[in-house]
Amino acid sequence: MLMVATLVRTHCPYCSLQCGITLETDRSGVTLAPQPDFPTNRGGLCAKGWTAAELLGHPERLTGPLIRDARDGPLRPASWDEALDRIAREFRHAGLEYGPDSVGCFGGGGLTNEKAYQLGKFVRVVLGSSAIDYNGRFCMSAAATAAQRAFGVDRGLPFPLADLAEADVILLVGANPADTMPPAMRFLDECRARGGRLIVVDPRRTATAALADLHLQPVPGTDLAIANGMLHVAVREGLIDDDYIAARTTGFAAVRRGVRLYWPDRVERITGVPEADLVAAARMLGGARRVIVLTARGAEQHSTGTDTVSAFINLALALGLPGREYAGFASITGQGNGQGGREHGQKADQLPGYRRLDDPAAREHIAAVWGVPAASLPQPGRSAYEMLDALGTPGGVRALWVLASNVAVSAPHAGRIRERLGQLDFLVVSDIFRSETAEFADVVLPSAQWAEESGTLTNLEGRVILRNRAVPPPPEVRTDLEALSALADRLGHSGFHDDPAEVFAELCRASSGGKADYTGISHARIAAEQGVFWPCPSPRHPGTPRLFTVDFPTPDRRARFHAVEHRGPAETPDADYPYYLTTGRLAGHYQSGTQTRRVGRLRDAEPVATVQLHDSLALRLGVREGDPVRLRTRRGTAVLTARISADVRADTVFAPFHWGGPASANLLTNPVLDPHSRMPEFKVCAVAVDKYVPAHDSDVEGEQHHE
Ligand SMILES: Nc1nc2c(c(=O)[nH]1)N[C@H]1C(S)=C(S)[C@@H](COP(=O)(O)OP(=O)(O)OC[C@H]3O[C@@H](n4cnc5c(=O)[nH]c(N)nc54)[C@H](O)[C@@H]3O)O[C@H]1N2
Ligand SMILES: Nc1nc2c(c(=O)[nH]1)N[C@H]1C(S)=C(S)[C@@H](COP(=O)(O)OP(=O)(O)OC[C@H]3O[C@@H](n4cnc5c(=O)[nH]c(N)nc54)[C@H](O)[C@@H]3O)O[C@H]1N2
Ligand code: SF4
Ligand SMILES: [Mo]
C-alpha cells in the first residue's frame, strides 16, 4: 500500500531563532529540511536543528507516567489516572497542611505561549499559590529589567533580525552567535560584505570574535566599565546625538556626569582592555549612523546584569540609535520561546500581556478573563533561585511541579539545589526524557514534544510563530496542556482547555490592552503569514516589526537614561581561588543537555565536558590536552577534561554547563543575585584549578563541598 507523504511546516525545537523547517512524513519515517524562505534562517540550520528528528522516536523517551512508591524506591510505570490522582492528593495535602504557597510550579522558556499562559493561570487560580517562576529568570531577566526601565517595554529585538545585515557597525557584547545561533551569522556576513564592521566583547576569542574587526577581551564581569568608558569617549569627542537626547530621552545629565570618571586608562585598569582599543571602538560606534548594540548572556548573567545592560542602553541612547532605521539596542533572547515565555504569566511577578501582578488594574482585567475575584489572585512570589533555594524549608515550597527545565543541572550552585530537591515532600517532573531532575521525582509525566503538538512561540524578534503537529505522540504520552487540564479538573476546576487554538484565543483576550498585546493574532493568521509581530491589538492591525520609531511606551513617551556605576563581580580571585571561572555554551549541545546528549551525531562531536584553559595556565599546572582537570570554588568541585587553547584569557577558564553529574559546571557557580532582576551570577566566580589525580573515590563523589 502506498502512503501519501505529508508535509508540515513547523520550527526547530531548540533556540529562539526558531528556524523554519519542514517535516515530511511517510512510511519510512520523518524527513527534516529547512524552509528556504523563513526569515530567520533562510534555508540554514545548525547541527542541532538538522538532527532534531532523532528526538522523536528515541529509545530513551518517556513513554508513560512513572511513580515512586517509597522515597528510596525505584520509579515504576503507572497509568495516567494513578499518576494524576497521586499528584492531586499530594498537592491538596500540602496546601491544607502548609498553606497554598507550599505548592509551586517551575516552568520553562521552551514551553509554548499556550502552556506558559495556562501554567500561570493554573498556579494562581487552581493552586491559589504565589509560587511560580521559570528558567527564563536565569536567561533574560537582567536584559528584560533594563529594557523595561529604559524603554517601557521588553521585546528582545525591537526590529527584525534581518536589519543586522543593513548595519554599518554592530557591537556584540557577551554573545557568541557563531556557536549559539549559527544561521543568524548570515546577517553578520552580509553586513560585513557591505563594508559593515563588527566589534565583539568577550573574554574568549570565540568563533564570533575571530570574525571581528575589533575584539575587546575583558576580565569577566567588567562590561559595565567598558560601556561607561565608551560613552565617556563619545561625550569627550562630541560623537553623541544632542538633538535625539533632547527630543526623545530623559535623565542624560546624571549619566553624563557619571561617565566623566571613566577615563580610558582607568577602564583599562578595571577591564584589561587596552585604552587604544576602547577609544577605537567608541569612534567606530560614534562615527556611523546605522549602529546596532547587542548584548547576550555574557554581559547579562551577572549580579550587576541589569546595570550593565543599562550602561549599554545609555550608550545606544546617547548615540541616538533606538528607533532609528537599521539601528538600535537589543538583547538576544535564548530559548525557543524565551520571549513569549516571559510575557504570559509564568514569572513570579507577572500576569498575561506582560502585566504586573501587583498592578490593581491588571489584576482586575485578568481576574475578569479568568472569572475569579481579583482579590483571590496571590501577590508576587519568589524568583527562580530563591524558590529553589527554599524548597522543603519552613515557608518554602513542599510540593513542586517542574515542567520543561532541568534545574538539577542548570541552576546555579546545583549541589545545593540537588540537596533541596531531595528535601521536598513531593516532586513532579514533566519532560520528554528522564532528566537529572526527573531522577529526584516522585511522579514523572511524559510530555509530547515539538513535532507532536501545536502551539505558538514568540521568537527573538517578537514574531509570534506557529509550531504545527506533524506526527502523533506515543500512545501514553500527553501534551503538557492535557496534563494541566486533567489536573485542574481533579482539583475542582473545569474549563482549562487542552486545545492549543482555544487556549491561544483566551491568551489573546487576556493580553488585550497589555504591553505584549496579541489581540489580533490567531493560529490561522500566523499560518497565513510568516508570523506576526506583537503588539498587534486588532485583527486588522499589521503587527509591529519595528518599535520606537515614533516614541517609547513610557508615561512621557521618552526613553529613560539610568546612571550606573561599575561594581564588578561578587567574587574575584584570591590566593585560595586564583582564577576566574566563566561558563556558557558549545555549538553542539543545548542547555542542560537532556536532549542533545542523546543525539548520536552531537554526542560523538562533543562526548565529554571540557574546560577551556590557556596554554600558559596549562603549562603552569602541568596539564596536557585531554587530562582531567579539577575545578574548585566555594560551592563545590567538578572534574572536566582539559581543552587547551590560546583563545581564552590566561586568568580565566571556561566551562560549558551542558553536563550532569560530577562534571556539572553549576556545581561551581555563584548563586549571588542581581538585586533588580534576581539573575544569578553564572558568568563569573573565583576558581582553583589543578590537574585531577584520582586519589580516592570520595573525590569523584565530592560534588558538594560546602565551605
Ligand atoms: N549551541 C547552543 N546554542 C544555544 C543554546 C545552547 O545551550 N547551545 N542556548 C540558547 C539559549 S537559552 C541562550 S540564552 C543563548 C545564549 O547565547 P550566548 O549568550 O551567545 O551564549 P553563552 O555561551 O552563554 O555566552 C556568550 C559568550 O559570553 C562570554 N562571556 C562570559 N563571561 C563574559 C563577561 O563577563 N563579559 C562578556 N562580554 N562576555 C562574557 C562567553 O565567553 C561566551 O562566548 O544561546 C541559545 N543557543
Ligand atoms: N552555568 C550556567 N548555567 C546556566 C546558563 C549558563 O550560561 N551558565 N544559562 C542559563 C540559561 S540562559 C538557561 S535558558 C537555562 C536553561 O536550563 P534548563 O531550564 O535546564 O534548560 P533545558 O536543558 O532546555 O531544559 C528543558 C527540559 O525540558 C524538556 N522539554 C523540552 N520541551 C519540553 C516540553 O514541551 N514540555 C516539557 N514538559 N518538557 C520539555 C527537555 O527535555 C529538558 O529536560 O540554563 C541556565 N543555566
Ligand atoms: S539555530 Fe536554533 S532554531 Fe536554528 S536550527 Fe539551530 S538550534 Fe534550531
Ligand atoms: Mo537561555
CSV table of N, CA and C in Angstrom, one decimal, residues 552-684:
chain,number,residue,atom,x,y,z
A,552,PHE,N,8.4,56.1,22.7
A,552,PHE,CA,8.6,54.9,23.6
A,552,PHE,C,7.3,54.7,24.5
A,553,PRO,N,7.0,53.5,24.8
A,553,PRO,CA,5.8,53.3,25.7
A,553,PRO,C,6.0,53.5,27.1
A,554,THR,N,6.5,54.7,27.4
A,554,THR,CA,6.7,55.2,28.8
A,554,THR,C,5.7,56.3,29.1
A,555,PRO,N,5.4,56.6,30.3
A,555,PRO,CA,4.4,57.7,30.6
A,555,PRO,C,4.6,59.0,29.8
A,556,ASP,N,5.9,59.4,29.7
A,556,ASP,CA,6.1,60.7,28.9
A,556,ASP,C,6.6,60.4,27.5
A,557,ARG,N,6.5,59.2,27.1
A,557,ARG,CA,6.8,58.8,25.7
A,557,ARG,C,8.3,58.9,25.4
A,558,ARG,N,9.1,59.1,26.4
A,558,ARG,CA,10.6,59.3,26.2
A,558,ARG,C,11.3,58.1,26.8
A,559,ALA,N,12.5,57.8,26.3
A,559,ALA,CA,13.3,56.7,26.9
A,559,ALA,C,14.1,57.3,28.0
A,560,ARG,N,14.4,56.5,29.0
A,560,ARG,CA,15.0,56.9,30.3
A,560,ARG,C,16.4,56.4,30.4
A,561,PHE,N,17.3,57.4,30.6
A,561,PHE,CA,18.7,57.0,31.0
A,561,PHE,C,18.7,56.6,32.4
A,562,HIS,N,19.7,55.7,32.8
A,562,HIS,CA,19.9,55.4,34.2
A,562,HIS,C,21.4,55.4,34.5
A,563,ALA,N,21.7,56.3,35.4
A,563,ALA,CA,23.2,56.4,35.8
A,563,ALA,C,23.6,55.1,36.5
A,564,VAL,N,24.6,54.5,36.1
A,564,VAL,CA,25.1,53.2,36.7
A,564,VAL,C,26.6,53.2,36.9
A,565,GLU,N,27.0,52.5,38.0
A,565,GLU,CA,28.4,52.5,38.3
A,565,GLU,C,29.0,51.1,38.3
A,566,HIS,N,30.2,51.0,37.9
A,566,HIS,CA,30.9,49.7,37.9
A,566,HIS,C,31.0,49.2,39.4
A,567,ARG,N,30.6,48.0,39.6
A,567,ARG,CA,30.8,47.4,40.9
A,567,ARG,C,31.7,46.1,40.8
A,568,GLY,N,31.7,45.5,39.6
A,568,GLY,CA,32.5,44.3,39.5
A,568,GLY,C,31.8,43.0,40.0
A,569,PRO,N,32.4,41.9,39.8
A,569,PRO,CA,31.8,40.6,40.2
A,569,PRO,C,31.7,40.5,41.8
A,570,ALA,N,30.8,39.7,42.3
A,570,ALA,CA,30.7,39.5,43.7
A,570,ALA,C,32.0,38.8,44.3
A,571,GLU,N,32.6,37.9,43.4
A,571,GLU,CA,33.7,37.2,43.9
A,571,GLU,C,34.9,37.4,42.9
A,572,THR,N,36.0,37.8,43.4
A,572,THR,CA,37.2,38.0,42.5
A,572,THR,C,38.3,37.1,43.0
A,573,PRO,N,39.3,36.7,42.1
A,573,PRO,CA,40.3,35.8,42.5
A,573,PRO,C,41.1,36.2,43.7
A,574,ASP,N,41.5,35.2,44.5
A,574,ASP,CA,42.4,35.5,45.7
A,574,ASP,C,43.4,34.3,45.8
A,575,ALA,N,44.1,34.2,46.9
A,575,ALA,CA,45.2,33.2,47.0
A,575,ALA,C,44.6,31.8,46.9
A,576,ASP,N,43.4,31.6,47.5
A,576,ASP,CA,42.8,30.3,47.5
A,576,ASP,C,42.2,29.9,46.2
A,577,TYR,N,41.5,30.8,45.6
A,577,TYR,CA,40.8,30.6,44.3
A,577,TYR,C,41.4,31.6,43.3
A,578,PRO,N,42.5,31.3,42.6
A,578,PRO,CA,43.2,32.4,42.0
A,578,PRO,C,42.8,32.7,40.5
A,579,TYR,N,41.8,32.1,40.0
A,579,TYR,CA,41.4,32.3,38.6
A,579,TYR,C,39.9,32.7,38.5
A,580,TYR,N,39.5,33.2,37.3
A,580,TYR,CA,38.1,33.5,37.0
A,580,TYR,C,37.6,32.2,36.4
A,581,LEU,N,36.4,31.9,36.8
A,581,LEU,CA,35.6,30.9,36.0
A,581,LEU,C,34.5,31.5,35.3
A,582,THR,N,34.3,31.3,34.0
A,582,THR,CA,33.1,31.7,33.3
A,582,THR,C,32.5,30.5,32.6
A,583,THR,N,31.2,30.5,32.3
A,583,THR,CA,30.5,29.4,31.8
A,583,THR,C,29.7,29.8,30.6
A,584,GLY,N,29.2,28.8,29.8
A,584,GLY,CA,28.4,29.1,28.7
A,584,GLY,C,28.2,27.9,27.8
A,585,ARG,N,28.2,28.1,26.5
A,585,ARG,CA,27.7,27.1,25.6
A,585,ARG,C,28.7,26.6,24.5
A,586,LEU,N,28.5,25.4,24.1
A,586,LEU,CA,29.2,24.9,22.9
A,586,LEU,C,28.2,24.8,21.8
A,587,ALA,N,28.7,24.7,20.5
A,587,ALA,CA,27.8,24.7,19.4
A,587,ALA,C,26.9,23.5,19.4
A,588,GLY,N,27.4,22.3,19.7
A,588,GLY,CA,26.7,21.1,19.5
A,588,GLY,C,25.8,20.6,20.6
A,589,HIS,N,25.8,21.3,21.7
A,589,HIS,CA,24.8,20.9,22.8
A,589,HIS,C,23.9,22.0,23.2
A,590,TYR,N,22.7,21.6,23.7
A,590,TYR,CA,21.7,22.6,24.1
A,590,TYR,C,21.5,22.5,25.6
A,591,GLN,N,21.7,23.6,26.3
A,591,GLN,CA,21.3,23.8,27.7
A,591,GLN,C,21.8,22.7,28.6
A,592,SER,N,20.9,22.1,29.4
A,592,SER,CA,21.3,21.0,30.3
A,592,SER,C,21.6,19.7,29.6
A,593,GLY,N,21.5,19.7,28.3
A,593,GLY,CA,21.9,18.6,27.5
A,593,GLY,C,21.0,17.4,27.5
A,594,THR,N,19.8,17.5,28.2
A,594,THR,CA,18.8,16.4,28.2
A,594,THR,C,18.6,15.8,26.8
A,595,GLN,N,18.4,16.8,25.9
A,595,GLN,CA,18.1,16.3,24.5
A,595,GLN,C,19.4,16.0,23.7
A,596,THR,N,20.3,17.0,23.6
A,596,THR,CA,21.4,16.8,22.7
A,596,THR,C,22.4,15.8,23.1
A,597,ARG,N,22.5,15.5,24.4
A,597,ARG,CA,23.5,14.4,24.8
A,597,ARG,C,22.9,13.1,24.3
A,598,ARG,N,21.7,13.0,23.9
A,598,ARG,CA,21.1,11.8,23.4
A,598,ARG,C,21.1,11.7,21.9
A,599,VAL,N,21.6,12.7,21.2
A,599,VAL,CA,21.6,12.6,19.7
A,599,VAL,C,23.0,12.2,19.3
A,600,GLY,N,23.1,11.1,18.6
A,600,GLY,CA,24.3,10.4,18.3
A,600,GLY,C,25.4,11.3,17.7
A,601,ARG,N,25.0,12.1,16.7
A,601,ARG,CA,26.0,12.9,16.0
A,601,ARG,C,26.5,14.0,16.9
A,602,LEU,N,25.6,14.5,17.7
A,602,LEU,CA,26.1,15.6,18.6
A,602,LEU,C,26.9,15.1,19.7
A,603,ARG,N,26.5,14.0,20.3
A,603,ARG,CA,27.3,13.4,21.4
A,603,ARG,C,28.7,13.0,20.9
A,604,ASP,N,28.8,12.4,19.7
A,604,ASP,CA,30.1,12.0,19.1
A,604,ASP,C,31.0,13.2,18.9
A,605,ALA,N,30.4,14.3,18.6
A,605,ALA,CA,31.2,15.5,18.3
A,605,ALA,C,31.8,16.1,19.6
A,606,GLU,N,30.9,16.1,20.7
A,606,GLU,CA,31.3,16.6,22.0
A,606,GLU,C,30.9,15.6,23.0
A,607,PRO,N,31.7,14.5,23.2
A,607,PRO,CA,31.3,13.4,24.1
A,607,PRO,C,31.4,13.8,25.6
A,608,VAL,N,32.4,14.6,26.0
A,608,VAL,CA,32.6,14.8,27.4
A,608,VAL,C,32.6,16.3,27.7
A,609,ALA,N,32.4,16.6,29.0
A,609,ALA,CA,32.5,18.0,29.4
A,609,ALA,C,34.0,18.5,29.4
A,610,THR,N,34.2,19.6,28.7
A,610,THR,CA,35.6,20.1,28.7
A,610,THR,C,35.7,21.4,29.3
A,611,VAL,N,36.9,21.7,29.8
A,611,VAL,CA,37.2,23.1,30.3
A,611,VAL,C,38.3,23.7,29.5
A,612,GLN,N,38.0,24.9,29.0
A,612,GLN,CA,38.9,25.6,28.1
A,612,GLN,C,39.9,26.4,29.0
A,613,LEU,N,41.2,26.1,28.8
A,613,LEU,CA,42.2,26.9,29.6
A,613,LEU,C,43.4,27.3,28.7
A,614,HIS,N,44.0,28.4,29.0
A,614,HIS,CA,45.0,29.0,28.2
A,614,HIS,C,46.3,28.2,28.3
A,615,ASP,N,47.0,28.1,27.2
A,615,ASP,CA,48.3,27.4,27.1
A,615,ASP,C,49.2,27.7,28.3
A,616,SER,N,49.3,29.0,28.7
A,616,SER,CA,50.3,29.3,29.7
A,616,SER,C,49.8,28.8,31.1
A,617,LEU,N,48.5,28.8,31.3
A,617,LEU,CA,48.0,28.3,32.5
A,617,LEU,C,48.2,26.7,32.6
A,618,ALA,N,47.9,26.1,31.4
A,618,ALA,CA,48.1,24.6,31.4
A,618,ALA,C,49.5,24.3,31.7
A,619,LEU,N,50.4,25.0,31.1
A,619,LEU,CA,51.8,24.8,31.3
A,619,LEU,C,52.2,24.9,32.8
A,620,ARG,N,51.7,26.0,33.4
A,620,ARG,CA,52.0,26.2,34.8
A,620,ARG,C,51.4,25.1,35.7
A,621,LEU,N,50.3,24.5,35.3
A,621,LEU,CA,49.6,23.5,36.1
A,621,LEU,C,50.1,22.1,35.7
A,622,GLY,N,50.9,22.0,34.7
A,622,GLY,CA,51.3,20.7,34.2
A,622,GLY,C,50.2,19.9,33.6
A,623,VAL,N,49.2,20.6,33.0
A,623,VAL,CA,48.0,19.9,32.4
A,623,VAL,C,48.2,19.8,30.9
A,624,ARG,N,48.0,18.6,30.4
A,624,ARG,CA,48.0,18.5,28.9
A,624,ARG,C,46.6,18.2,28.3
A,625,GLU,N,46.5,18.5,27.0
A,625,GLU,CA,45.2,18.3,26.3
A,625,GLU,C,44.6,16.9,26.7
A,626,GLY,N,43.4,16.9,27.1
A,626,GLY,CA,42.7,15.7,27.4
A,626,GLY,C,42.8,15.2,28.9
A,627,ASP,N,43.7,15.9,29.7
A,627,ASP,CA,43.8,15.5,31.1
A,627,ASP,C,42.6,15.9,31.8
A,628,PRO,N,42.3,15.1,32.9
A,628,PRO,CA,41.2,15.5,33.8
A,628,PRO,C,41.7,16.7,34.6
A,629,VAL,N,40.8,17.7,34.7
A,629,VAL,CA,41.2,18.9,35.5
A,629,VAL,C,40.2,19.1,36.6
A,630,ARG,N,40.7,19.4,37.8
A,630,ARG,CA,39.7,19.6,38.9
A,630,ARG,C,39.5,21.1,39.1
A,631,LEU,N,38.3,21.5,39.1
A,631,LEU,CA,37.9,22.9,39.4
A,631,LEU,C,37.2,23.0,40.8
A,632,ARG,N,37.7,23.9,41.6
A,632,ARG,CA,37.1,24.0,42.9
A,632,ARG,C,36.7,25.5,43.2
A,633,THR,N,35.5,25.7,43.7
A,633,THR,CA,35.1,27.0,44.1
A,633,THR,C,34.5,26.9,45.5
A,634,ARG,N,34.0,28.0,46.1
A,634,ARG,CA,33.5,28.0,47.4
A,634,ARG,C,32.2,27.1,47.4
A,635,ARG,N,31.6,26.8,46.3
A,635,ARG,CA,30.4,26.0,46.3
A,635,ARG,C,30.6,24.5,46.1
A,636,GLY,N,31.7,24.1,45.4
A,636,GLY,CA,31.8,22.7,45.1
A,636,GLY,C,33.0,22.4,44.2
A,637,THR,N,33.1,21.2,43.7
A,637,THR,CA,34.2,20.7,42.9
A,637,THR,C,33.6,20.0,41.7
A,638,ALA,N,34.2,20.2,40.6
A,638,ALA,CA,33.8,19.4,39.4
A,638,ALA,C,35.1,19.0,38.6
A,639,VAL,N,35.0,17.9,37.9
A,639,VAL,CA,36.2,17.4,37.2
A,639,VAL,C,35.8,17.4,35.7
A,640,LEU,N,36.6,18.1,34.9
A,640,LEU,CA,36.3,18.2,33.4
A,640,LEU,C,37.6,17.9,32.7
A,641,THR,N,37.4,17.8,31.4
A,641,THR,CA,38.6,17.4,30.5
A,641,THR,C,39.2,18.6,29.9
A,642,ALA,N,40.5,18.7,30.0
A,642,ALA,CA,41.3,19.9,29.5
A,642,ALA,C,41.2,20.1,28.0
A,643,ARG,N,40.8,21.3,27.6
A,643,ARG,CA,40.9,21.7,26.2
A,643,ARG,C,41.8,22.9,26.2
A,644,ILE,N,43.0,22.8,25.7
A,644,ILE,CA,44.0,23.9,25.9
A,644,ILE,C,43.9,24.7,24.6
A,645,SER,N,44.0,26.0,24.8
A,645,SER,CA,43.8,26.9,23.7
A,645,SER,C,44.3,28.3,24.0
A,646,ALA,N,44.7,29.0,22.9
A,646,ALA,CA,45.2,30.4,23.1
A,646,ALA,C,44.0,31.4,23.1
A,647,ASP,N,42.8,30.8,23.0
A,647,ASP,CA,41.6,31.7,22.7
A,647,ASP,C,40.8,32.1,24.0
A,648,VAL,N,41.5,32.0,25.1
A,648,VAL,CA,40.8,32.4,26.3
A,648,VAL,C,41.8,33.2,27.1
A,649,ARG,N,41.4,34.2,27.9
A,649,ARG,CA,42.3,34.9,28.8
A,649,ARG,C,43.1,34.0,29.6
A,650,ALA,N,44.3,34.3,30.0
A,650,ALA,CA,45.2,33.4,30.7
A,650,ALA,C,44.7,33.3,32.2
A,651,ASP,N,43.9,34.3,32.6
A,651,ASP,CA,43.5,34.3,34.0
A,651,ASP,C,42.1,33.7,34.2
A,652,THR,N,41.5,33.2,33.1
A,652,THR,CA,40.1,32.7,33.0
A,652,THR,C,40.0,31.3,32.4
A,653,VAL,N,39.1,30.5,33.0
A,653,VAL,CA,38.8,29.3,32.4
A,653,VAL,C,37.3,29.3,32.1
A,654,PHE,N,37.0,28.5,31.0
A,654,PHE,CA,35.6,28.5,30.5
A,654,PHE,C,35.0,27.1,30.6
A,655,ALA,N,33.9,26.9,31.2
A,655,ALA,CA,33.3,25.5,31.3
A,655,ALA,C,31.9,25.6,30.7
A,656,PRO,N,31.5,24.7,29.8
A,656,PRO,CA,30.1,24.7,29.3
A,656,PRO,C,29.3,24.0,30.4
A,657,PHE,N,28.0,24.3,30.4
A,657,PHE,CA,27.1,23.7,31.5
A,657,PHE,C,26.2,22.6,31.0
A,658,HIS,N,26.6,22.0,29.9
A,658,HIS,CA,25.7,21.0,29.3
A,658,HIS,C,25.7,19.6,29.9
A,659,TRP,N,26.4,19.4,31.0
A,659,TRP,CA,26.5,18.0,31.5
A,659,TRP,C,26.0,17.9,33.0
A,660,GLY,N,25.5,16.8,33.3
A,660,GLY,CA,25.1,16.5,34.7
A,660,GLY,C,26.2,15.8,35.5
A,661,GLY,N,25.9,15.3,36.6
A,661,GLY,CA,26.8,14.5,37.4
A,661,GLY,C,28.0,15.4,37.9
A,662,PRO,N,29.1,14.7,38.1
A,662,PRO,CA,30.3,15.4,38.7
A,662,PRO,C,31.0,16.4,37.7
A,663,ALA,N,30.6,16.4,36.5
A,663,ALA,CA,31.2,17.4,35.5
A,663,ALA,C,30.3,18.6,35.3
A,664,SER,N,29.3,18.8,36.2
A,664,SER,CA,28.4,19.9,36.0
A,664,SER,C,29.1,21.2,36.4
A,665,ALA,N,29.1,22.2,35.5
A,665,ALA,CA,29.7,23.5,35.8
A,665,ALA,C,29.0,24.2,36.9
A,666,ASN,N,27.7,23.9,37.0
A,666,ASN,CA,26.9,24.6,38.0
A,666,ASN,C,27.1,24.1,39.5
A,667,LEU,N,27.9,23.0,39.6
A,667,LEU,CA,28.4,22.7,41.0
A,667,LEU,C,29.3,23.8,41.5
A,668,LEU,N,29.8,24.6,40.6
A,668,LEU,CA,30.8,25.6,40.9
A,668,LEU,C,30.3,27.1,41.0
A,669,THR,N,29.2,27.3,40.3
A,669,THR,CA,28.8,28.7,40.0
A,669,THR,C,28.2,29.4,41.3
A,670,ASN,N,28.3,30.7,41.3
A,670,ASN,CA,27.9,31.5,42.4
A,670,ASN,C,26.5,32.0,42.3
A,671,PRO,N,25.6,31.6,43.3
A,671,PRO,CA,24.2,32.0,43.1
A,671,PRO,C,23.9,33.4,43.6
A,672,VAL,N,24.9,34.2,43.8
A,672,VAL,CA,24.6,35.6,44.2
A,672,VAL,C,23.7,36.3,43.1
A,673,LEU,N,22.7,37.0,43.5
A,673,LEU,CA,21.7,37.5,42.6
A,673,LEU,C,21.8,39.0,42.3
A,674,ASP,N,21.5,39.4,41.1
A,674,ASP,CA,21.3,40.8,40.7
A,674,ASP,C,20.1,41.4,41.5
A,675,PRO,N,20.3,42.4,42.2
A,675,PRO,CA,19.1,42.9,43.0
A,675,PRO,C,17.9,43.4,42.2
A,676,HIS,N,18.1,43.8,41.0
A,676,HIS,CA,17.0,44.3,40.2
A,676,HIS,C,16.2,43.2,39.5
A,677,SER,N,16.9,42.2,39.0
A,677,SER,CA,16.2,41.2,38.2
A,677,SER,C,16.2,39.8,38.8
A,678,ARG,N,17.0,39.6,39.9
A,678,ARG,CA,17.2,38.3,40.5
A,678,ARG,C,17.9,37.3,39.6
A,679,MET,N,18.7,37.8,38.7
A,679,MET,CA,19.5,36.9,37.8
A,679,MET,C,20.8,36.5,38.6
A,680,PRO,N,21.1,35.2,38.6
A,680,PRO,CA,22.3,34.7,39.2
A,680,PRO,C,23.6,35.0,38.4
A,681,GLU,N,24.7,35.0,39.1
A,681,GLU,CA,26.0,35.3,38.5
A,681,GLU,C,26.6,34.1,37.9
A,682,PHE,N,26.0,33.6,36.8
A,682,PHE,CA,26.5,32.4,36.1
A,682,PHE,C,27.9,32.7,35.5
A,683,LYS,N,28.1,33.9,35.1
A,683,LYS,CA,29.2,34.2,34.2
A,683,LYS,C,30.6,34.5,34.9
A,684,VAL,N,30.6,34.6,36.3
A,684,VAL,CA,31.9,34.8,36.9
A,684,VAL,C,31.9,34.4,38.4
